Amino acid sequence: MKIRTATAADWAAIWPFQREIVAAGETFSWPRDVSEEQARQFWMVPPPGRTVVAVDDDGTVLGTANLVANHMGPASHIASASFMVDPAHAGRGVGRALGEHIFQQARADGYRAMQFNAVVETNERAVHLWRSLGMEIVATLPEGFRHPVHGYIGLHIMYRLL
């Protein structure tokens, strides 16, 4: 697996699984009916942000992540990131590889910490992954996420120093 900067041409591979993940409404806090254009604007962040893709040896996009400053001004040393793995490629270590890459890139870019603003508490695979990579749950917003199956559930804020 290789992780590289996403190009405009990668969007055609990202959008189908991104649309599926967002429409399910179980793990991402975007409008479930997000348009392709809105999603592209949300995901393909302009510099100094970064968007990357994980690809296999054949160039198939397995997953994607983006890295941005979580705050501005005196708090701009805190990064944030978002991740999506194509469900067809889940369980292959794509999320872990993307997470490790993004943490390393954030350090290289001069960020001092990483904060995830919205990790759905029922997304146990993600919570476990981020904890295994050193993230801590620093707060949970009770009923901060409206899950299509479980109703109102907690939304974790996770954090770690880089």
C-alpha positions as CSV (number, residue, x, y, z in Angstrom):
1,M,0.0,0.0,0.0
2,K,1.2,3.5,-0.9
3,I,0.0,6.8,0.5
4,R,0.3,9.8,-1.7
5,T,-1.1,13.2,-2.2
6,A,-4.6,13.1,-3.8
7,T,-5.0,14.5,-7.2
8,A,-8.1,15.9,-8.9
9,A,-8.2,12.6,-10.9
10,D,-8.6,10.6,-7.7
11,W,-12.0,12.2,-6.9
12,A,-13.7,9.8,-9.3
13,A,-12.6,6.9,-7.1
14,I,-13.1,8.6,-3.8
15,W,-16.7,9.9,-4.3
16,P,-18.5,6.5,-4.7
17,F,-17.4,5.2,-1.3
18,Q,-17.6,8.6,0.3
19,R,-21.2,8.9,-0.8
20,E,-22.0,5.5,0.5
21,I,-20.4,6.2,3.9
22,V,-22.0,9.6,4.3
23,A,-25.5,8.4,3.1
24,A,-25.4,5.6,5.7
25,G,-25.3,8.3,8.4
26,E,-23.6,6.1,11.0
27,T,-20.1,7.6,11.2
28,F,-19.8,11.0,9.6
29,S,-21.4,14.3,10.6
30,W,-22.1,15.6,7.1
31,P,-25.6,15.9,5.6
32,R,-26.6,12.5,4.5
33,D,-27.7,13.9,1.1
34,V,-24.4,15.9,0.5
35,S,-24.0,16.7,-3.1
36,E,-20.9,15.6,-4.9
37,E,-19.7,19.2,-5.3
38,Q,-20.2,20.0,-1.6
39,A,-18.3,16.8,-0.7
40,R,-15.4,17.6,-3.0
41,Q,-15.1,21.1,-1.4
42,F,-15.2,19.6,2.1
43,W,-12.7,16.8,1.3
44,M,-10.2,18.2,-1.2
45,V,-8.8,20.8,1.1
46,P,-6.7,23.6,-0.2
47,P,-3.1,24.2,1.0
48,P,-1.8,24.4,3.6
49,G,-4.2,21.5,4.2
50,R,-3.6,18.2,2.6
51,T,-5.6,15.4,1.2
52,V,-4.1,12.0,0.6
53,V,-5.1,8.6,-0.8
54,A,-4.0,5.1,0.1
55,V,-3.6,3.0,-3.1
56,D,-2.7,-0.6,-3.7
57,D,-0.1,-1.8,-6.2
58,D,-2.6,-1.5,-9.1
59,G,-3.4,2.1,-8.1
60,T,-6.9,1.3,-6.7
61,V,-7.9,3.9,-4.1
62,L,-8.5,2.1,-0.8
63,G,-9.1,5.0,1.4
64,T,-8.4,8.7,1.9
65,A,-7.7,11.3,4.6
66,N,-7.3,15.0,4.9
67,L,-5.3,17.1,7.3
68,V,-6.2,20.7,8.3
69,A,-5.6,23.2,11.1
70,N,-8.3,22.6,13.6
71,H,-8.3,26.2,14.8
72,M,-6.9,29.6,13.6
73,G,-4.6,32.2,15.2
74,P,-3.1,31.3,18.6
75,A,-4.6,27.8,18.4
76,S,-3.5,27.0,14.8
77,H,-0.8,24.6,16.1
78,I,-3.6,22.0,16.7
79,A,-4.4,19.8,13.6
80,S,-7.5,17.9,12.8
81,A,-8.0,15.1,10.2
82,S,-10.8,13.1,8.7
83,F,-10.6,9.6,7.3
84,M,-12.6,7.4,5.0
85,V,-11.8,3.8,4.0
86,D,-13.7,2.2,1.1
87,P,-15.9,-0.5,2.8
88,A,-14.8,-2.9,0.1
89,H,-11.3,-2.7,1.5
90,A,-12.0,-2.6,5.2
91,G,-10.0,-4.8,7.6
92,R,-6.8,-4.5,5.5
93,G,-5.0,-1.9,7.7
94,V,-5.9,1.1,5.5
95,G,-7.2,3.2,8.3
96,R,-4.1,2.5,10.5
97,A,-1.8,3.3,7.6
98,L,-3.6,6.5,6.9
99,G,-3.6,7.5,10.6
100,E,0.1,6.9,11.0
101,H,0.8,8.8,7.9
102,I,-1.3,11.8,8.9
103,F,0.2,11.9,12.4
104,Q,3.7,11.9,10.9
105,Q,2.7,14.5,8.3
106,A,1.1,16.7,11.0
107,R,4.4,16.6,13.0
108,A,6.4,17.4,9.9
109,D,4.1,20.4,9.2
110,G,4.8,21.8,12.6
111,Y,1.6,20.9,14.4
112,R,2.0,20.1,18.1
113,A,-1.2,18.1,18.6
114,M,-4.1,16.4,16.9
115,Q,-7.8,16.8,17.8
116,F,-10.6,14.8,16.3
117,N,-13.8,16.8,16.8
118,A,-16.4,14.1,16.0
119,V,-15.8,10.4,16.5
120,V,-19.2,8.6,16.9
121,E,-19.1,6.5,20.0
122,T,-20.7,3.5,18.3
123,N,-17.9,3.5,15.6
124,E,-16.0,1.1,17.8
125,R,-13.4,0.2,15.1
126,A,-12.4,3.9,14.8
127,V,-12.4,4.5,18.5
128,H,-10.2,1.4,19.0
129,L,-7.9,2.4,16.2
130,W,-7.4,6.0,17.4
131,R,-6.8,4.8,20.9
132,S,-4.2,2.4,19.7
133,L,-2.4,5.3,18.0
134,G,-2.3,7.3,21.2
135,M,-5.5,9.4,21.0
136,E,-7.5,9.9,24.2
137,I,-11.2,10.7,24.6
138,V,-11.1,14.1,26.3
139,A,-14.8,14.7,26.2
140,T,-18.0,13.1,24.9
141,L,-20.9,15.3,23.9
142,P,-24.0,13.4,25.2
143,E,-26.5,12.9,22.4
144,G,-24.2,14.8,20.0
145,F,-24.9,12.5,17.1
146,R,-28.2,11.4,15.6
147,H,-27.6,7.8,14.5
148,P,-30.1,6.2,12.1
149,V,-30.3,3.0,14.2
150,H,-29.3,4.0,17.7
151,G,-30.9,7.4,17.9
152,Y,-29.1,10.2,19.8
153,I,-25.7,8.9,21.0
154,G,-22.4,10.4,22.2
155,L,-19.9,12.1,20.0
156,H,-16.2,11.8,21.2
157,I,-13.6,14.5,21.0
158,M,-10.2,12.8,20.8
159,Y,-6.8,14.3,21.3
160,R,-3.1,13.6,21.4
161,L,0.2,15.4,21.5
162,L,2.3,14.9,18.5
